[in-house]
Short mmCIF file of C-alpha atoms and ligand atoms in Angstrom, two decimals:
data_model
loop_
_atom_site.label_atom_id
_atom_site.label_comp_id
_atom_site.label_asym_id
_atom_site.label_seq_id
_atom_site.Cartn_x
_atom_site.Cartn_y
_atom_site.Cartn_z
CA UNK J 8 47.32 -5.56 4.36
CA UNK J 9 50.36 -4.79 6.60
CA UNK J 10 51.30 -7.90 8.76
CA UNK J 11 50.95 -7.31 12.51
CA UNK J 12 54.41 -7.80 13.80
CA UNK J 13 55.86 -9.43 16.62
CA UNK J 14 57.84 -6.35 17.78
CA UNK J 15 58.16 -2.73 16.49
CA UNK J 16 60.99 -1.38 14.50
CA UNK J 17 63.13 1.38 16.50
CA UNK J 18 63.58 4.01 13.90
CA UNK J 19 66.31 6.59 14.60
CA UNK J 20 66.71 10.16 12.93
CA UNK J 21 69.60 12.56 13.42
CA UNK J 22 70.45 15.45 11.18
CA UNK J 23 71.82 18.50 11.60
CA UNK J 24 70.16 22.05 13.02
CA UNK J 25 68.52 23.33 9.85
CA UNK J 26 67.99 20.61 7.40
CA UNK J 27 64.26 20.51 7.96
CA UNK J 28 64.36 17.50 10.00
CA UNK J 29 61.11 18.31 11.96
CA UNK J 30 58.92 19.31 8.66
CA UNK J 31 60.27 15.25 7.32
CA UNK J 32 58.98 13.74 10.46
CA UNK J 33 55.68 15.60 10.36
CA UNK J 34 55.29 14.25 6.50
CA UNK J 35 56.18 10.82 7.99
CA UNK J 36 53.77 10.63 10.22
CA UNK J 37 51.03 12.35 8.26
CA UNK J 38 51.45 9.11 6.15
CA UNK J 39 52.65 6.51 8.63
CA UNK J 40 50.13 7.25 11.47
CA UNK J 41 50.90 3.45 12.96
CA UNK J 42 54.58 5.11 13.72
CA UNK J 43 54.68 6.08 17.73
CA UNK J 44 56.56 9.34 18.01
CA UNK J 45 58.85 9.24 21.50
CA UNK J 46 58.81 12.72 22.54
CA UNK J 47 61.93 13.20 24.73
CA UNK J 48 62.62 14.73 28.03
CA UNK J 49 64.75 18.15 28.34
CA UNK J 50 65.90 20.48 30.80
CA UNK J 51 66.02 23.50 27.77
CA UNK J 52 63.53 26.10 28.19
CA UNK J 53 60.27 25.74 25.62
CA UNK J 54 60.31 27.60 22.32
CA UNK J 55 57.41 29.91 21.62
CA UNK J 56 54.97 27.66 20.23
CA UNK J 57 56.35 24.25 22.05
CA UNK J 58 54.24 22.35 24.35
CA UNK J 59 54.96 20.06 27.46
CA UNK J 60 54.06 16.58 26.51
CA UNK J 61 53.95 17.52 22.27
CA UNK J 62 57.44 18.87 21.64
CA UNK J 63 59.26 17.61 24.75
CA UNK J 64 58.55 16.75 28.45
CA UNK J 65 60.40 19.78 30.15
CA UNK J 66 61.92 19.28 32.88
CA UNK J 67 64.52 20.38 35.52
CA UNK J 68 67.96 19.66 35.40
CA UNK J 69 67.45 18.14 38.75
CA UNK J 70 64.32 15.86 37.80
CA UNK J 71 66.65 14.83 34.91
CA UNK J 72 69.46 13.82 37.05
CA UNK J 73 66.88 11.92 38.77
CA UNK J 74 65.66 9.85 36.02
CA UNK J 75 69.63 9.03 34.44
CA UNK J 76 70.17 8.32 38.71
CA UNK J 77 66.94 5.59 38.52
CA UNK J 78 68.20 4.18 35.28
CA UNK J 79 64.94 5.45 33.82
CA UNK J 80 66.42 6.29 30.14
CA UNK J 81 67.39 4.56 27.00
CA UNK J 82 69.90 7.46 26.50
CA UNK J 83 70.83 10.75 26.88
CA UNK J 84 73.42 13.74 26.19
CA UNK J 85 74.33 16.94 26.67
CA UNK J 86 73.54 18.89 23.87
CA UNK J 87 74.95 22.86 23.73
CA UNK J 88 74.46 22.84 27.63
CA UNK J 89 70.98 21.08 28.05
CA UNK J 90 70.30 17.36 28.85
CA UNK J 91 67.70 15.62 25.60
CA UNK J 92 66.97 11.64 26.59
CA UNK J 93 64.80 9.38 25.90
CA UNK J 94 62.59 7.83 28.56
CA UNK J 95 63.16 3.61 27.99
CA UNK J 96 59.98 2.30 29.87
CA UNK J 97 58.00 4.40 26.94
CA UNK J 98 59.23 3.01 24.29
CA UNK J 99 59.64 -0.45 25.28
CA UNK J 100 55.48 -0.87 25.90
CA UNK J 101 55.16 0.09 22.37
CA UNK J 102 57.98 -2.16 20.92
CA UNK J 103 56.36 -5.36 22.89
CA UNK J 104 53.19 -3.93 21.28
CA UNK J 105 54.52 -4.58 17.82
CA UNK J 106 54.12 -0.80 17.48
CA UNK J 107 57.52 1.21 15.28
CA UNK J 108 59.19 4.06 17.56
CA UNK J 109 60.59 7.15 16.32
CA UNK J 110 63.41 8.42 18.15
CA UNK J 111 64.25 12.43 17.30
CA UNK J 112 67.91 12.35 18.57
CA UNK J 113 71.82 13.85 18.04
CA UNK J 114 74.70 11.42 17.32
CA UNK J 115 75.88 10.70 20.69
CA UNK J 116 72.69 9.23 21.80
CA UNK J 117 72.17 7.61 18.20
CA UNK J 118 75.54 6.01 18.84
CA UNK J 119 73.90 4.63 22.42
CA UNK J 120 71.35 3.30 20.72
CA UNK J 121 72.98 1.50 18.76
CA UNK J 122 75.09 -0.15 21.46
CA UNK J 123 71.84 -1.10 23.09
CA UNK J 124 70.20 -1.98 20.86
CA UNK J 125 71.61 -3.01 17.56
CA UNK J 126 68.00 -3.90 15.74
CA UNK J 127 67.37 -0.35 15.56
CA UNK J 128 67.43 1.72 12.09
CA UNK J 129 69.77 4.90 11.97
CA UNK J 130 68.66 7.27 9.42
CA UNK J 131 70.79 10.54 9.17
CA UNK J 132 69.40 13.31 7.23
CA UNK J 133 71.14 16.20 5.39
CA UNK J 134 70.60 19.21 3.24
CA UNK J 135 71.50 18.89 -0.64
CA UNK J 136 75.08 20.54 0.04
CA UNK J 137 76.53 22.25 3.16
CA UNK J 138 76.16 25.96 1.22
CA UNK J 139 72.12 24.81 1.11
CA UNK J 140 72.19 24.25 5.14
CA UNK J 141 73.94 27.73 5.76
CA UNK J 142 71.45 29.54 3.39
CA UNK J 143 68.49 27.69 5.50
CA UNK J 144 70.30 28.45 8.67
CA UNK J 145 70.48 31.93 7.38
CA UNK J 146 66.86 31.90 6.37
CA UNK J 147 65.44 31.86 9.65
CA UNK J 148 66.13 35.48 10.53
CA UNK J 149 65.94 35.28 14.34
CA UNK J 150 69.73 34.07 14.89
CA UNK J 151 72.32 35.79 15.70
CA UNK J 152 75.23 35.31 13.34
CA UNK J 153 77.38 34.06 16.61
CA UNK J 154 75.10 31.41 16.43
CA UNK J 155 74.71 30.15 13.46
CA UNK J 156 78.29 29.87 13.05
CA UNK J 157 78.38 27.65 16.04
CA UNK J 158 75.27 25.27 13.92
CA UNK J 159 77.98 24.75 10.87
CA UNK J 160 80.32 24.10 13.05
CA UNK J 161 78.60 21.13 15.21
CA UNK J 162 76.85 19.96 11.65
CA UNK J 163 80.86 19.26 10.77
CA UNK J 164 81.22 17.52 13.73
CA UNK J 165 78.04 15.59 13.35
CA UNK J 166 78.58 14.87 9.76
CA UNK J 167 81.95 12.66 10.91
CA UNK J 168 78.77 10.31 12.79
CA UNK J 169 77.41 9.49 9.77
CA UNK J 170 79.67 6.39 8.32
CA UNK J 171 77.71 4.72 11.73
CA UNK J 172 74.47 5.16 10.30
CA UNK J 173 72.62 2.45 8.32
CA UNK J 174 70.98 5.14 5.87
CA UNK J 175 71.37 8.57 4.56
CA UNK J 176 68.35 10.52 2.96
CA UNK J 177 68.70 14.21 1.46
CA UNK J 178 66.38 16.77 2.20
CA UNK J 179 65.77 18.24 -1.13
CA UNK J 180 62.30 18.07 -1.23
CA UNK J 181 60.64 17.25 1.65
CA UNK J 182 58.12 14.96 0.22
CA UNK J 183 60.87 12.78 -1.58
CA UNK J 184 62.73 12.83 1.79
CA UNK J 185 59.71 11.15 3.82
CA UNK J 186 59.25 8.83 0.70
CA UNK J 187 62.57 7.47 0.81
CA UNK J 188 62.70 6.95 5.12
CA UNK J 189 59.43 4.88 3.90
CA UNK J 190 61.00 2.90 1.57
CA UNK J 191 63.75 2.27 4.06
CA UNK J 192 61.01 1.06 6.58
CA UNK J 193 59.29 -0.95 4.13
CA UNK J 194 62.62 -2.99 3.50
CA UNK J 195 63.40 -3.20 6.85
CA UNK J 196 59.50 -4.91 7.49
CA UNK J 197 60.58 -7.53 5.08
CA UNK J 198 63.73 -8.60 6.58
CA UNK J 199 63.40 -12.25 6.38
CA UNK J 200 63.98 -12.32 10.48
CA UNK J 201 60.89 -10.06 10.30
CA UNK J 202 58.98 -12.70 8.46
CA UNK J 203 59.87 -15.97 9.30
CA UNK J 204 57.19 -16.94 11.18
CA UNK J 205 55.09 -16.29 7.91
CA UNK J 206 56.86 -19.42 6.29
CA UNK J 207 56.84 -21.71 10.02
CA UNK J 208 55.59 -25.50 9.50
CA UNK J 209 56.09 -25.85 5.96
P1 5GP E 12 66.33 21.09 19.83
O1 5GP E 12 66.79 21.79 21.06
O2 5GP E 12 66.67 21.84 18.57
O3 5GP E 12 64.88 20.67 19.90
O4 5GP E 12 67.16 19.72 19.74
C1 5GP E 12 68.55 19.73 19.74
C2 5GP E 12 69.06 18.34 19.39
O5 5GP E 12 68.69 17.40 20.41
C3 5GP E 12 68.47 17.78 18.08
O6 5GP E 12 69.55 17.28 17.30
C4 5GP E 12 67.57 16.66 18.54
O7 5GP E 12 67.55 15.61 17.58
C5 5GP E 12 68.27 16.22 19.80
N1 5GP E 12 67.40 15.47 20.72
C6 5GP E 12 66.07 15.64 20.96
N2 5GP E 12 65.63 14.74 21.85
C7 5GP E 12 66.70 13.96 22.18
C8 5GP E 12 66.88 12.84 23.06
O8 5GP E 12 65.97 12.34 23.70
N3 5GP E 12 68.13 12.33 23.13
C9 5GP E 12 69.18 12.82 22.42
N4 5GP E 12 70.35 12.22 22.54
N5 5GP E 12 69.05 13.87 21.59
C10 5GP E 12 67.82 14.44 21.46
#
């Protein structure tokens, strides 16, 4: 049986636009269900199919310069002209819980993270090769050429972030993928600062 921890893991996953990152997570959490998904705040507009609360709290860009005003957020960034955070008060109930958060978020809020709060796990995904993440880019037929031109280039820029993550998994398969983020989570469970109150008073 799992041991009930003292405090959750904060799990962190970047990757670039088009490696899949969302189907992974879903996988994840089909077979992690104990993992507490932090669905961020925006001020972009929903995508058909997106809901308020599921994908992302939407908000204004006023109500968001409220909350980074009242200190209310773990992080944040500007991403291609929209604010993405994360709220803090959130995530910290389920930590204290002994619950593991999953943080959905691009390098420069990783990189906050980190500085915050060095415990977490970084996990950066990416496609087999760079040709594979044009061709999925491609794929999805709705984008302008314009701007998928402007994905491969921030994936470049992204892909200099990743010598500051703890862990890299490829996105061949996207079954393998989620099986190798839970390996990582498994070893990071039995970090022997994890477990040392399993071995107290002997
Ligand atoms: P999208 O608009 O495609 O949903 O997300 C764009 C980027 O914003 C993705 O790389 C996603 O990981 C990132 N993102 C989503 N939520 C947050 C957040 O709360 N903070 C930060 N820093 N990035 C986020």
């Amino acid at each position: 049986m799992k041991q009930k921890k003292a405090r959750g893991q904060l799990i962190v996953l970047s990757g670039p636009s088009g490696v899949g990152k969302s189907t992974v997570i879903s996988e994840l959490l089909s077979e992690r269900s104990d993992i507490y998904f932090s669905v961020s705040f925006t001020t972009r507009a929903p995508r058909v199919g997106e809901a308020d609360g599921v994908n992302y709290h939407f908000v204004t860009r006023e109500q968001f310069e409220e909350m980074i005003a009242r200190n209310d957020l773990l992080e944040y960034a500007e991403y291609v002209h929209n604010y993405y955070g994360t709220s803090l008060r959130l995530i910290q109930e389920k930590l204290e819980q002994g619950i593991d958060v999953l943080l959905d978020i691009e390098v420069q809020g990783a990189a906050k993270v980190k500085t915050r709060c060095p415990e977490a796990v970084l996990i950066f995904i990416v496609p087999p090769s760079f040709e594979e993440l044009s061709r999925r880019l491609h794929g999805r037929a709705t984008d302008l050429e314009e701007v998928i031109q402007g994905r491969l280039t921030k994936a470049r820029e992204e892909y200099q972030e990743i010598p500051n993550y703890d862990y890299l998994v490829v996105n061949d398969k996207v079954s393998e993928a989620a099986a190798e983020i839970i390996a990582i989570l498994t070893a990071e469970d039995c970090r022997t600062n994890n477990r040392l109150h399993l071995v107290e008073g002997i």
